Tab-separated table of C-alpha atoms in Angstrom:
chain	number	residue	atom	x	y	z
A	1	UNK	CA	51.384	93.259	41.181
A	2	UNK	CA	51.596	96.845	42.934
A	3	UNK	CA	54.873	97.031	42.075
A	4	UNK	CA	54.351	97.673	38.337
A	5	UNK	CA	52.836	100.965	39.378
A	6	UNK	CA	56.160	102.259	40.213
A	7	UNK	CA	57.834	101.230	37.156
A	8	UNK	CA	58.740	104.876	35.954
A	9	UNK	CA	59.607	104.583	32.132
A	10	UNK	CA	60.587	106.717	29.141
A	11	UNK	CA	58.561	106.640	25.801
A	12	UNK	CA	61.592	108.008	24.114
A	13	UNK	CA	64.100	104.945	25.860
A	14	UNK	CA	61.558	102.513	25.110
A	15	UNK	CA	60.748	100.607	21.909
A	16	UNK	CA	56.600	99.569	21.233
A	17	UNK	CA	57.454	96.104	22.782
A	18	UNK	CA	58.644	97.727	25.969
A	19	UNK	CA	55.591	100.610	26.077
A	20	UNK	CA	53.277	97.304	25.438
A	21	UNK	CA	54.700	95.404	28.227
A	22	UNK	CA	54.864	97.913	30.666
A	23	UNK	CA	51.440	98.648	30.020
A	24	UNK	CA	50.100	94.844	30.022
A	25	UNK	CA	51.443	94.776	33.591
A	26	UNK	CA	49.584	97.835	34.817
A	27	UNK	CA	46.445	96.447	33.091
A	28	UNK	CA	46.907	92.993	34.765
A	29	UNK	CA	47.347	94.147	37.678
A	30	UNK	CA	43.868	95.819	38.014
A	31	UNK	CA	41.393	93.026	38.019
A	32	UNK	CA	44.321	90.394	38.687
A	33	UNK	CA	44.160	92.089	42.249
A	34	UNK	CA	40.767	92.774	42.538
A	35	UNK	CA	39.928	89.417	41.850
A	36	UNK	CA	42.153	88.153	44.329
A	37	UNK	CA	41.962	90.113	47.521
A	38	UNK	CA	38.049	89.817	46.689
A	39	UNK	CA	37.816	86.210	46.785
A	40	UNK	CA	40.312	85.687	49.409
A	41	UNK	CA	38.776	87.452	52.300
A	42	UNK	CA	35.230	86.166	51.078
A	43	UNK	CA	36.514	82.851	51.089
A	44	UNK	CA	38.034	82.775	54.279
A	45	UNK	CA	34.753	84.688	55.827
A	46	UNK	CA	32.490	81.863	54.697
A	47	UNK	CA	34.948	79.200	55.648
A	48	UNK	CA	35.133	81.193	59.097
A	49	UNK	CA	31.548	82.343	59.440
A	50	UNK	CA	29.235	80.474	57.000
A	51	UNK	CA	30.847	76.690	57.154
A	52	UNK	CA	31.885	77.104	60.279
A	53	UNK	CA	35.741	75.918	60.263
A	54	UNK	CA	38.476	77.355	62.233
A	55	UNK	CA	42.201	76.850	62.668
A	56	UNK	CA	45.089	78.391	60.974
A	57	UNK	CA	44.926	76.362	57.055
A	58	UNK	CA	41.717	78.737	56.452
A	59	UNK	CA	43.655	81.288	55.300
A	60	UNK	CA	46.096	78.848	53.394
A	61	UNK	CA	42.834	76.960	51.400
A	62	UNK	CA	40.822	80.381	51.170
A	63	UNK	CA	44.420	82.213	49.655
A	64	UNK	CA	45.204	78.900	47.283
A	65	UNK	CA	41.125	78.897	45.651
A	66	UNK	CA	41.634	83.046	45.408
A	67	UNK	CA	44.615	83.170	43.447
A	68	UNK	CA	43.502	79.600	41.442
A	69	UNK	CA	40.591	81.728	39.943
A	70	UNK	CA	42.760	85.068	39.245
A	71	UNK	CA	45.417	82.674	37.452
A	72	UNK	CA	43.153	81.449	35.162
A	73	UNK	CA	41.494	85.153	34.662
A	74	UNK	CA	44.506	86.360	33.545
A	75	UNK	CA	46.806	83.754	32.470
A	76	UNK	CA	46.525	85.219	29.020
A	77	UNK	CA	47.774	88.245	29.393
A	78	UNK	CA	50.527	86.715	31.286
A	79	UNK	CA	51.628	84.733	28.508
A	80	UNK	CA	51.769	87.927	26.203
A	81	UNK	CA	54.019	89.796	28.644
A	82	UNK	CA	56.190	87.049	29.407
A	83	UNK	CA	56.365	86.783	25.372
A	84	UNK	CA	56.999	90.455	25.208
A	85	UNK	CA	60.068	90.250	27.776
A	86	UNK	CA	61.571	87.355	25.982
A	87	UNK	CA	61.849	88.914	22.851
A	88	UNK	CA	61.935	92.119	20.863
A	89	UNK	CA	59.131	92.060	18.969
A	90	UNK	CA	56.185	94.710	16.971
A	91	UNK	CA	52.656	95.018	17.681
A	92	UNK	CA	52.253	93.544	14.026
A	93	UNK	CA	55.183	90.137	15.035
A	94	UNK	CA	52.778	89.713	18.214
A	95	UNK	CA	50.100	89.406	16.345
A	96	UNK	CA	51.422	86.835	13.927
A	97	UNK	CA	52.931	84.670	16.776
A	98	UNK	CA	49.882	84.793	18.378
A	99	UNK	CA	48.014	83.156	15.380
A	100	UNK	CA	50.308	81.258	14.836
A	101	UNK	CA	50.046	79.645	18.201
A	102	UNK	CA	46.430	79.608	18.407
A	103	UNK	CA	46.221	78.163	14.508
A	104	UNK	CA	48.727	75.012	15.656
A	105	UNK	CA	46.922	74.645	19.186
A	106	UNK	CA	43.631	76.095	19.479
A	107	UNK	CA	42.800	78.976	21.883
A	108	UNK	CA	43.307	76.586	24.686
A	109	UNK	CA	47.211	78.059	23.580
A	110	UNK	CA	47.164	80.958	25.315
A	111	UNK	CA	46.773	79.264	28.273
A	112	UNK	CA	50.338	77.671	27.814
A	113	UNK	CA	52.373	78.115	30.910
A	114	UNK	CA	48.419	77.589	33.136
A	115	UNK	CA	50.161	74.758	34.928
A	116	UNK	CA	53.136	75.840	35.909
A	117	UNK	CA	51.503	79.645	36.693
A	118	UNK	CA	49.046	77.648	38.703
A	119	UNK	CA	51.787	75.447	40.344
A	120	UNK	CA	53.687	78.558	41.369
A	121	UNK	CA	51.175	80.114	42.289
A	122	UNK	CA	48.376	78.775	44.181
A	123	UNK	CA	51.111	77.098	46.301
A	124	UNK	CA	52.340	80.502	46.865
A	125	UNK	CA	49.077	82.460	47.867
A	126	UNK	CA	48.503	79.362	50.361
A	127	UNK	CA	51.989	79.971	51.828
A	128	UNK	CA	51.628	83.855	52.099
A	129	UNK	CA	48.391	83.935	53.166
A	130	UNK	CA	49.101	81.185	55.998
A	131	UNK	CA	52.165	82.544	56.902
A	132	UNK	CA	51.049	86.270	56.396
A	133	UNK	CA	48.170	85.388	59.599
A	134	UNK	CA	50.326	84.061	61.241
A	135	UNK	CA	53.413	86.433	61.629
A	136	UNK	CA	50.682	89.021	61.730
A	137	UNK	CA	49.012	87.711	65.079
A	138	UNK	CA	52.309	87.158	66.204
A	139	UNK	CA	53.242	90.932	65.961
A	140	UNK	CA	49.957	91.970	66.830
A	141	UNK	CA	50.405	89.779	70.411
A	142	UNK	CA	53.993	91.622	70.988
A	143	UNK	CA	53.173	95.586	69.937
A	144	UNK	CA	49.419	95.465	70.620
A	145	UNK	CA	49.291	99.036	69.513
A	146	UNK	CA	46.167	100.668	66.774
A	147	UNK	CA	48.870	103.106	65.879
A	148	UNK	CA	50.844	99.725	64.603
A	149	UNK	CA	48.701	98.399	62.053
A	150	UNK	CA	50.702	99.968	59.013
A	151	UNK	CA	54.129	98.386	60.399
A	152	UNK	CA	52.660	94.891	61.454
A	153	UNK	CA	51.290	94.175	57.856
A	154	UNK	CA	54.132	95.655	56.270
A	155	UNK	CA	56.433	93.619	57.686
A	156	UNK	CA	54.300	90.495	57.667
A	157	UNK	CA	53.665	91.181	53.905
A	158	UNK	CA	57.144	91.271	53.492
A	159	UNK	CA	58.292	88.043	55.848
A	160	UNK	CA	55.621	85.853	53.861
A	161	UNK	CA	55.872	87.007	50.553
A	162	UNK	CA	59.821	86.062	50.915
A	163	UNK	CA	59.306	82.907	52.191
A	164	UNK	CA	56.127	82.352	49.505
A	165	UNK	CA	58.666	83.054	46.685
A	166	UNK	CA	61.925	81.071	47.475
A	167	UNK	CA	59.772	77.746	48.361
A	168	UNK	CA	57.969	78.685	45.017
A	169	UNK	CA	60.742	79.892	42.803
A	170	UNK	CA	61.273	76.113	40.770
A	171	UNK	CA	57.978	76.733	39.091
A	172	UNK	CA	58.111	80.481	38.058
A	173	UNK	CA	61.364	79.154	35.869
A	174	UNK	CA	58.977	76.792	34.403
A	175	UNK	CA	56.580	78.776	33.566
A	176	UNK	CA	58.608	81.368	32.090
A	177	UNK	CA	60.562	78.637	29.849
A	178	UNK	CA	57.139	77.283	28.759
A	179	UNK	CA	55.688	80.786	27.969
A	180	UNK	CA	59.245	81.980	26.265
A	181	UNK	CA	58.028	78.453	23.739
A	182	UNK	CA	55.361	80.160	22.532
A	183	UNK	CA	55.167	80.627	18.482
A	184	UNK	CA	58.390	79.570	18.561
A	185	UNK	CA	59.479	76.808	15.805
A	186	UNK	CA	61.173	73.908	17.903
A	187	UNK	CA	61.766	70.359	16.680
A	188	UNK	CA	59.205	67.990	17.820
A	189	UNK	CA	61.286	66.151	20.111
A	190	UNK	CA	62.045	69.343	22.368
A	191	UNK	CA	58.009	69.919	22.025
A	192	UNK	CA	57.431	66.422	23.168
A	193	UNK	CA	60.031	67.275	26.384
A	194	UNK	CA	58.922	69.785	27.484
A	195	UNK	CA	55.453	68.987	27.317
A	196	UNK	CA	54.574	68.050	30.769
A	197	UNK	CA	55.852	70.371	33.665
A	198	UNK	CA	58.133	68.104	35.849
A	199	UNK	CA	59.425	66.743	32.358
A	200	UNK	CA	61.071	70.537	31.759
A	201	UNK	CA	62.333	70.611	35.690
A	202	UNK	CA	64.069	67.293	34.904
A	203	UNK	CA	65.536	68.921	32.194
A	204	UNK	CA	66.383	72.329	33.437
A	205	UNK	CA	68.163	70.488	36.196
A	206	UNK	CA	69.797	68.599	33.714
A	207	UNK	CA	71.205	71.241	32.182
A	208	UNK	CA	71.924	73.392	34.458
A	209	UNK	CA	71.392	71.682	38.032
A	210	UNK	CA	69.323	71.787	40.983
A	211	UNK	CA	70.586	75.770	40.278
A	212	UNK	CA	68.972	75.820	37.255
A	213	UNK	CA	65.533	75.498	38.995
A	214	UNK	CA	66.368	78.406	41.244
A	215	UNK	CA	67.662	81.095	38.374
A	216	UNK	CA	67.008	84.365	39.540
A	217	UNK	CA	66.951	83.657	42.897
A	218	UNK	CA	67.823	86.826	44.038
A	219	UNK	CA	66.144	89.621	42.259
A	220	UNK	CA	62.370	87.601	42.806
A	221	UNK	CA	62.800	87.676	46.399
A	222	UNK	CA	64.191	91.648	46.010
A	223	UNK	CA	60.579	91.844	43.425
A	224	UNK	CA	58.481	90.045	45.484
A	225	UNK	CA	59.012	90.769	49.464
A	226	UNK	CA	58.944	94.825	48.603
A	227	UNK	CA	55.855	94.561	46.165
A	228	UNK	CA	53.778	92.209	49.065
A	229	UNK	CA	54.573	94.408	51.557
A	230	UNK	CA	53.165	97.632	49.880
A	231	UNK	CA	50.268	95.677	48.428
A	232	UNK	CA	49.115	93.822	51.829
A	233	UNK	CA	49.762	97.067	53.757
A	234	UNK	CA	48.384	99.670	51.222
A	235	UNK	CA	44.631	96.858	51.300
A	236	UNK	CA	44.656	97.329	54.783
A	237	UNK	CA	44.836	100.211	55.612
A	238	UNK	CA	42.169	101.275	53.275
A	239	UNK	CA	39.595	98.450	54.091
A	240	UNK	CA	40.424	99.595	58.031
A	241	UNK	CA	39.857	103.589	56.389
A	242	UNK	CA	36.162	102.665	54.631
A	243	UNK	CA	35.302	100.518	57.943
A	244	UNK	CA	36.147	103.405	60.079
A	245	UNK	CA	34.314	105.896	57.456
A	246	UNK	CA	31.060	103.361	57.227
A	247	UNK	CA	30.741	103.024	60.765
A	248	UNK	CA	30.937	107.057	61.218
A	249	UNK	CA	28.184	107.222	58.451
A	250	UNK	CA	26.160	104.722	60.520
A	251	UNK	CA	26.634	106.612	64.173
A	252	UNK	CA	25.012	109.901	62.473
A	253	UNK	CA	22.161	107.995	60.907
């Protein structure tokens, strides 16, 4: 999500689909993070503190709830970038795709591509967050230095977030082909098939083989291990920045 910050861009290089796209991502990525990081570390502080539990799946349950409620926040949005990506299209052929869609379907539409989004990725904010703790206190055990904060959750950012998106790449391809779908005029057989979400894996392996599931293999993890690492390490640093600066404000009280 950081990572769409430092997308530079040209107005003059870019036609209105592009501009719109780039700036859907910057305006998802606002509350789609907020959301997230919120919930996740109050979540795993009333798992921790309130409930009681301990042990290493906190993190993977309090990640997989966090990003369950962000998906469904802004699953909308996602649909109209993924839309916007696919295809070349005006402000004004938006529009009329998107009533389309919702005239056939009912606003429960622009949720198309929920369950694949949300089989992506809640399975993925379980595995970064679990792994994320993990490497983290692992790195933390063999530098033990303050001064290596920064370094230790950039790195562990980075570690999980790879892992989180290979294991987790099968249903981002899903997604996208079910969002591309949208407003588009298909017979009803292909509607029928692709209905369901392991009914389009079968198929996209089908076609194109277990590779099929696993397109783009190469520049997600390049996306995705760079943009976890900045966002992970950039959140704490300034929650440990505020903590320090609160606990200054207390001492002169």
């Amino acid at each position: 999500m950081y990572s769409v910050f430092l997308q530079p861009y040209s107005a003059g290089n870019l036609s209105p689909g592009d501009m719109l796209s780039v700036s859907l991502c910057r305006v998802m990525a606002v509350p789609a993070t907020i959301i997230y990081f919120t919930c996740y570390d109050q979540l795993r502080d009333f798992l921790c503190y309130n409930m009681g539990y301990s042990g290493s799946h906190i993190p993977l349950v309090a990640g997989a709830l966090a990003r369950l409620g962000a998906v469904t926040v802004i699953s909308p949005l996602e649909l109209i970038r993924t839309k916007l990506q696919s295809r070349q299209l005006s402000y004004i052929e938006l529009a009329a795709c998107l009533r389309s869609a919702v005239s056939q379907g009912g606003w429960l539409s622009l949720w198309k591509g929920w369950g694949p989004t949300v089989l992506r990725d809640v399975p993925f904010s379980g595995l970064y967050w679990f792994n994320y703790e993990l490497v983290k206190r692992k790195l933390s055990d063999t530098w033990g230095s303050p001064e290596a904060q920064f370094p230790i959750s950039f790195t562990s950012g980075a570690v999980s977030g790879a892992v989180a998106a290979i294991l987790t790449l099968p249903f981002d391809v899903v997604k996208t082909h079910r969002q591309i779908e949208l407003g588009d005029s298909e017979i009803g057989s292909s509607r029928r098939q692709r209905s369901s979400t392991w009914g389009a894996m079968r198929i996209i392996k089908a076609e194109s083989g277990t590779r099929g599931l696993f397109a783009g293999f190469m520049p997600r993890v390049i996306k995705v291990a760079p943009a976890c690492a900045i966002m992970i390490s950039s959140y704490e640093f300034g929650k440990t920045f505020f903590q320090r600066r609160n606990q200054e404000k207390l001492q002169t009280l």
